């Protein structure tokens, strides 16, 4: 995907900037349960795809929701698929990632 516009939100702007440089930016959205972390992430992706990559509104929502992943195997598979294409991954959200990256989960396997 090529950046063709200017996102409005800070995080979407940073993602778009790194995408033009084939760089990487990672972020952690942290807040207590019920504060809207997932909503914030989806709205950030929507801004990136609609205003940064120039998608139509419905396509931007669909792409945003498609990149909201809940299981570690899904995240790994998506990264592998996009790596195989030879294209940079514009954005992914690992929702509730703490469940999969916690020390307790790791030691249980």
PDB file of N, CA, C and O in Angstrom, residues 24-68:
ATOM      1  N   UNK A  24       9.570   0.584  10.936  1.00  0.00           N
ATOM      2  CA  UNK A  24       8.680  -0.134  11.843  1.00  0.00           C
ATOM      3  C   UNK A  24       8.368   0.762  13.023  1.00  0.00           C
ATOM      4  O   UNK A  24       9.239   1.476  13.519  1.00  0.00           O
ATOM      5  N   UNK A  25       7.142   0.719  13.449  1.00  0.00           N
ATOM      6  CA  UNK A  25       6.758   1.362  14.700  1.00  0.00           C
ATOM      7  C   UNK A  25       5.832   0.410  15.429  1.00  0.00           C
ATOM      8  O   UNK A  25       4.926  -0.169  14.841  1.00  0.00           O
ATOM      9  N   UNK A  26       6.109   0.196  16.671  1.00  0.00           N
ATOM     10  CA  UNK A  26       5.273  -0.648  17.505  1.00  0.00           C
ATOM     11  C   UNK A  26       4.677   0.200  18.609  1.00  0.00           C
ATOM     12  O   UNK A  26       5.273   1.192  19.022  1.00  0.00           O
ATOM     13  N   UNK A  27       3.537  -0.170  19.061  1.00  0.00           N
ATOM     14  CA  UNK A  27       2.901   0.584  20.131  1.00  0.00           C
ATOM     15  C   UNK A  27       2.126  -0.334  21.046  1.00  0.00           C
ATOM     16  O   UNK A  27       1.670  -1.394  20.636  1.00  0.00           O
ATOM     17  N   UNK A  28       2.000   0.097  22.275  1.00  0.00           N
ATOM     18  CA  UNK A  28       1.194  -0.631  23.250  1.00  0.00           C
ATOM     19  C   UNK A  28       0.131   0.332  23.750  1.00  0.00           C
ATOM     20  O   UNK A  28       0.451   1.425  24.220  1.00  0.00           O
ATOM     21  N   UNK A  29      -1.109  -0.063  23.620  1.00  0.00           N
ATOM     22  CA  UNK A  29      -2.215   0.733  24.135  1.00  0.00           C
ATOM     23  C   UNK A  29      -2.585   0.103  25.467  1.00  0.00           C
ATOM     24  O   UNK A  29      -3.056  -1.027  25.510  1.00  0.00           O
ATOM     25  N   UNK A  30      -2.346   0.837  26.534  1.00  0.00           N
ATOM     26  CA  UNK A  30      -2.535   0.282  27.863  1.00  0.00           C
ATOM     27  C   UNK A  30      -3.523   1.126  28.651  1.00  0.00           C
ATOM     28  O   UNK A  30      -3.406   2.353  28.697  1.00  0.00           O
ATOM     29  N   UNK A  31      -4.496   0.485  29.244  1.00  0.00           N
ATOM     30  CA  UNK A  31      -5.466   1.147  30.111  1.00  0.00           C
ATOM     31  C   UNK A  31      -6.244   0.043  30.834  1.00  0.00           C
ATOM     32  O   UNK A  31      -6.230  -1.116  30.409  1.00  0.00           O
ATOM     33  N   UNK A  32      -6.928   0.408  31.903  1.00  0.00           N
ATOM     34  CA  UNK A  32      -7.764  -0.597  32.581  1.00  0.00           C
ATOM     35  C   UNK A  32      -8.858  -1.132  31.664  1.00  0.00           C
ATOM     36  O   UNK A  32      -9.208  -0.512  30.652  1.00  0.00           O
ATOM     37  N   UNK A  33      -9.391  -2.253  32.040  1.00  0.00           N
ATOM     38  CA  UNK A  33     -10.459  -2.901  31.275  1.00  0.00           C
ATOM     39  C   UNK A  33     -11.645  -1.947  31.114  1.00  0.00           C
ATOM     40  O   UNK A  33     -12.042  -1.266  32.052  1.00  0.00           O
ATOM     41  N   UNK A  34     -12.181  -1.908  29.893  1.00  0.00           N
ATOM     42  CA  UNK A  34     -13.363  -1.104  29.634  1.00  0.00           C
ATOM     43  C   UNK A  34     -13.094   0.336  29.222  1.00  0.00           C
ATOM     44  O   UNK A  34     -14.023   1.117  29.069  1.00  0.00           O
ATOM     45  N   UNK A  35     -11.842   0.710  29.023  1.00  0.00           N
ATOM     46  CA  UNK A  35     -11.505   2.086  28.668  1.00  0.00           C
ATOM     47  C   UNK A  35     -11.504   2.334  27.159  1.00  0.00           C
ATOM     48  O   UNK A  35     -11.254   3.447  26.737  1.00  0.00           O
ATOM     49  N   UNK A  36     -11.724   1.319  26.345  1.00  0.00           N
ATOM     50  CA  UNK A  36     -11.844   1.534  24.910  1.00  0.00           C
ATOM     51  C   UNK A  36     -10.564   1.346  24.120  1.00  0.00           C
ATOM     52  O   UNK A  36     -10.376   1.960  23.075  1.00  0.00           O
ATOM     53  N   UNK A  37      -9.676   0.491  24.612  1.00  0.00           N
ATOM     54  CA  UNK A  37      -8.403   0.250  23.910  1.00  0.00           C
ATOM     55  C   UNK A  37      -8.640  -0.323  22.518  1.00  0.00           C
ATOM     56  O   UNK A  37      -8.027   0.123  21.549  1.00  0.00           O
ATOM     57  N   UNK A  38      -9.527  -1.290  22.410  1.00  0.00           N
ATOM     58  CA  UNK A  38      -9.810  -1.896  21.102  1.00  0.00           C
ATOM     59  C   UNK A  38     -10.457  -0.885  20.169  1.00  0.00           C
ATOM     60  O   UNK A  38     -10.109  -0.820  18.976  1.00  0.00           O
ATOM     61  N   UNK A  39     -11.368  -0.083  20.683  1.00  0.00           N
ATOM     62  CA  UNK A  39     -12.006   0.954  19.859  1.00  0.00           C
ATOM     63  C   UNK A  39     -10.972   1.957  19.369  1.00  0.00           C
ATOM     64  O   UNK A  39     -11.004   2.375  18.201  1.00  0.00           O
ATOM     65  N   UNK A  40     -10.065   2.354  20.248  1.00  0.00           N
ATOM     66  CA  UNK A  40      -9.007   3.285  19.856  1.00  0.00           C
ATOM     67  C   UNK A  40      -8.153   2.689  18.737  1.00  0.00           C
ATOM     68  O   UNK A  40      -7.828   3.358  17.752  1.00  0.00           O
ATOM     69  N   UNK A  41      -7.798   1.413  18.883  1.00  0.00           N
ATOM     70  CA  UNK A  41      -6.961   0.747  17.881  1.00  0.00           C
ATOM     71  C   UNK A  41      -7.675   0.677  16.531  1.00  0.00           C
ATOM     72  O   UNK A  41      -7.082   0.965  15.489  1.00  0.00           O
ATOM     73  N   UNK A  42      -8.958   0.313  16.540  1.00  0.00           N
ATOM     74  CA  UNK A  42      -9.720   0.212  15.295  1.00  0.00           C
ATOM     75  C   UNK A  42      -9.855   1.585  14.637  1.00  0.00           C
ATOM     76  O   UNK A  42      -9.684   1.728  13.421  1.00  0.00           O
ATOM     77  N   UNK A  43     -10.135   2.609  15.432  1.00  0.00           N
ATOM     78  CA  UNK A  43     -10.274   3.957  14.875  1.00  0.00           C
ATOM     79  C   UNK A  43      -8.947   4.466  14.318  1.00  0.00           C
ATOM     80  O   UNK A  43      -8.922   5.182  13.315  1.00  0.00           O
ATOM     81  N   UNK A  44      -7.840   4.081  14.954  1.00  0.00           N
ATOM     82  CA  UNK A  44      -6.518   4.455  14.437  1.00  0.00           C
ATOM     83  C   UNK A  44      -6.276   3.788  13.087  1.00  0.00           C
ATOM     84  O   UNK A  44      -5.811   4.430  12.142  1.00  0.00           O
ATOM     85  N   UNK A  45      -6.590   2.489  12.992  1.00  0.00           N
ATOM     86  CA  UNK A  45      -6.428   1.787  11.715  1.00  0.00           C
ATOM     87  C   UNK A  45      -7.333   2.391  10.644  1.00  0.00           C
ATOM     88  O   UNK A  45      -6.902   2.578   9.502  1.00  0.00           O
ATOM     89  N   UNK A  46      -8.569   2.702  11.015  1.00  0.00           N
ATOM     90  CA  UNK A  46      -9.489   3.314  10.052  1.00  0.00           C
ATOM     91  C   UNK A  46      -8.911   4.622   9.515  1.00  0.00           C
ATOM     92  O   UNK A  46      -8.924   4.871   8.306  1.00  0.00           O
ATOM     93  N   UNK A  47      -8.383   5.463  10.391  1.00  0.00           N
ATOM     94  CA  UNK A  47      -7.768   6.726   9.971  1.00  0.00           C
ATOM     95  C   UNK A  47      -6.602   6.458   9.029  1.00  0.00           C
ATOM     96  O   UNK A  47      -6.466   7.109   7.993  1.00  0.00           O
ATOM     97  N   UNK A  48      -5.785   5.481   9.363  1.00  0.00           N
ATOM     98  CA  UNK A  48      -4.637   5.131   8.524  1.00  0.00           C
ATOM     99  C   UNK A  48      -5.094   4.707   7.125  1.00  0.00           C
ATOM    100  O   UNK A  48      -4.588   5.200   6.119  1.00  0.00           O
ATOM    101  N   UNK A  49      -6.049   3.789   7.066  1.00  0.00           N
ATOM    102  CA  UNK A  49      -6.478   3.256   5.771  1.00  0.00           C
ATOM    103  C   UNK A  49      -7.300   4.254   4.959  1.00  0.00           C
ATOM    104  O   UNK A  49      -7.137   4.349   3.747  1.00  0.00           O
ATOM    105  N   UNK A  50      -8.171   5.021   5.616  1.00  0.00           N
ATOM    106  CA  UNK A  50      -9.003   5.979   4.883  1.00  0.00           C
ATOM    107  C   UNK A  50      -8.211   7.218   4.495  1.00  0.00           C
ATOM    108  O   UNK A  50      -8.146   7.580   3.325  1.00  0.00           O
ATOM    109  N   UNK A  51      -7.599   7.849   5.455  1.00  0.00           N
ATOM    110  CA  UNK A  51      -6.933   9.131   5.191  1.00  0.00           C
ATOM    111  C   UNK A  51      -5.482   8.974   4.737  1.00  0.00           C
ATOM    112  O   UNK A  51      -4.985   9.814   4.001  1.00  0.00           O
ATOM    113  N   UNK A  52      -4.815   7.918   5.192  1.00  0.00           N
ATOM    114  CA  UNK A  52      -3.425   7.708   4.791  1.00  0.00           C
ATOM    115  C   UNK A  52      -3.276   6.965   3.474  1.00  0.00           C
ATOM    116  O   UNK A  52      -2.515   7.369   2.599  1.00  0.00           O
ATOM    117  N   UNK A  53      -4.026   5.877   3.334  1.00  0.00           N
ATOM    118  CA  UNK A  53      -3.920   5.059   2.131  1.00  0.00           C
ATOM    119  C   UNK A  53      -5.023   5.347   1.121  1.00  0.00           C
ATOM    120  O   UNK A  53      -5.076   4.739   0.059  1.00  0.00           O
ATOM    121  N   UNK A  54      -5.934   6.250   1.448  1.00  0.00           N
ATOM    122  CA  UNK A  54      -6.933   6.711   0.491  1.00  0.00           C
ATOM    123  C   UNK A  54      -8.041   5.726   0.168  1.00  0.00           C
ATOM    124  O   UNK A  54      -8.645   5.810  -0.900  1.00  0.00           O
ATOM    125  N   UNK A  55      -8.342   4.804   1.067  1.00  0.00           N
ATOM    126  CA  UNK A  55      -9.432   3.853   0.809  1.00  0.00           C
ATOM    127  C   UNK A  55     -10.780   4.522   1.016  1.00  0.00           C
ATOM    128  O   UNK A  55     -10.912   5.475   1.778  1.00  0.00           O
ATOM    129  N   UNK A  56     -11.777   3.972   0.340  1.00  0.00           N
ATOM    130  CA  UNK A  56     -13.152   4.404   0.590  1.00  0.00           C
ATOM    131  C   UNK A  56     -13.524   4.010   2.020  1.00  0.00           C
ATOM    132  O   UNK A  56     -12.950   3.077   2.579  1.00  0.00           O
ATOM    133  N   UNK A  57     -14.502   4.688   2.580  1.00  0.00           N
ATOM    134  CA  UNK A  57     -14.857   4.481   3.985  1.00  0.00           C
ATOM    135  C   UNK A  57     -15.193   3.028   4.316  1.00  0.00           C
ATOM    136  O   UNK A  57     -14.673   2.470   5.276  1.00  0.00           O
ATOM    137  N   UNK A  58     -16.044   2.395   3.522  1.00  0.00           N
ATOM    138  CA  UNK A  58     -16.431   1.008   3.828  1.00  0.00           C
ATOM    139  C   UNK A  58     -15.243   0.058   3.708  1.00  0.00           C
ATOM    140  O   UNK A  58     -15.094  -0.869   4.509  1.00  0.00           O
ATOM    141  N   UNK A  59     -14.405   0.279   2.710  1.00  0.00           N
ATOM    142  CA  UNK A  59     -13.214  -0.556   2.541  1.00  0.00           C
ATOM    143  C   UNK A  59     -12.234  -0.353   3.695  1.00  0.00           C
ATOM    144  O   UNK A  59     -11.623  -1.305   4.180  1.00  0.00           O
ATOM    145  N   UNK A  60     -12.109   0.886   4.163  1.00  0.00           N
ATOM    146  CA  UNK A  60     -11.210   1.183   5.283  1.00  0.00           C
ATOM    147  C   UNK A  60     -11.684   0.505   6.565  1.00  0.00           C
ATOM    148  O   UNK A  60     -10.879  -0.033   7.326  1.00  0.00           O
ATOM    149  N   UNK A  61     -12.999   0.502   6.812  1.00  0.00           N
ATOM    150  CA  UNK A  61     -13.524  -0.200   7.988  1.00  0.00           C
ATOM    151  C   UNK A  61     -13.271  -1.703   7.877  1.00  0.00           C
ATOM    152  O   UNK A  61     -12.852  -2.339   8.844  1.00  0.00           O
ATOM    153  N   UNK A  62     -13.541  -2.256   6.697  1.00  0.00           N
ATOM    154  CA  UNK A  62     -13.342  -3.692   6.491  1.00  0.00           C
ATOM    155  C   UNK A  62     -11.874  -4.081   6.709  1.00  0.00           C
ATOM    156  O   UNK A  62     -11.565  -5.066   7.379  1.00  0.00           O
ATOM    157  N   UNK A  63     -10.964  -3.293   6.155  1.00  0.00           N
ATOM    158  CA  UNK A  63      -9.530  -3.561   6.309  1.00  0.00           C
ATOM    159  C   UNK A  63      -9.108  -3.428   7.766  1.00  0.00           C
ATOM    160  O   UNK A  63      -8.321  -4.229   8.277  1.00  0.00           O
ATOM    161  N   UNK A  64      -9.640  -2.428   8.453  1.00  0.00           N
ATOM    162  CA  UNK A  64      -9.312  -2.210   9.865  1.00  0.00           C
ATOM    163  C   UNK A  64      -9.744  -3.401  10.711  1.00  0.00           C
ATOM    164  O   UNK A  64      -8.977  -3.898  11.547  1.00  0.00           O
ATOM    165  N   UNK A  65     -10.970  -3.844  10.508  1.00  0.00           N
ATOM    166  CA  UNK A  65     -11.475  -4.982  11.281  1.00  0.00           C
ATOM    167  C   UNK A  65     -10.739  -6.272  10.935  1.00  0.00           C
ATOM    168  O   UNK A  65     -10.524  -7.128  11.805  1.00  0.00           O
ATOM    169  N   UNK A  66     -10.331  -6.411   9.679  1.00  0.00           N
ATOM    170  CA  UNK A  66      -9.596  -7.598   9.240  1.00  0.00           C
ATOM    171  C   UNK A  66      -8.213  -7.677   9.890  1.00  0.00           C
ATOM    172  O   UNK A  66      -7.640  -8.747   9.999  1.00  0.00           O
ATOM    173  N   UNK A  67      -7.679  -6.545  10.305  1.00  0.00           N
ATOM    174  CA  UNK A  67      -6.337  -6.497  10.886  1.00  0.00           C
ATOM    175  C   UNK A  67      -6.359  -6.472  12.415  1.00  0.00           C
ATOM    176  O   UNK A  67      -5.338  -6.288  13.048  1.00  0.00           O
ATOM    177  N   UNK A  68      -7.522  -6.670  13.005  1.00  0.00           N
ATOM    178  CA  UNK A  68      -7.677  -6.795  14.443  1.00  0.00           C
ATOM    179  C   UNK A  68      -7.683  -8.289  14.763  1.00  0.00           C
ATOM    180  O   UNK A  68      -8.650  -8.990  14.475  1.00  0.00           O
TER     181      UNK A  68
END
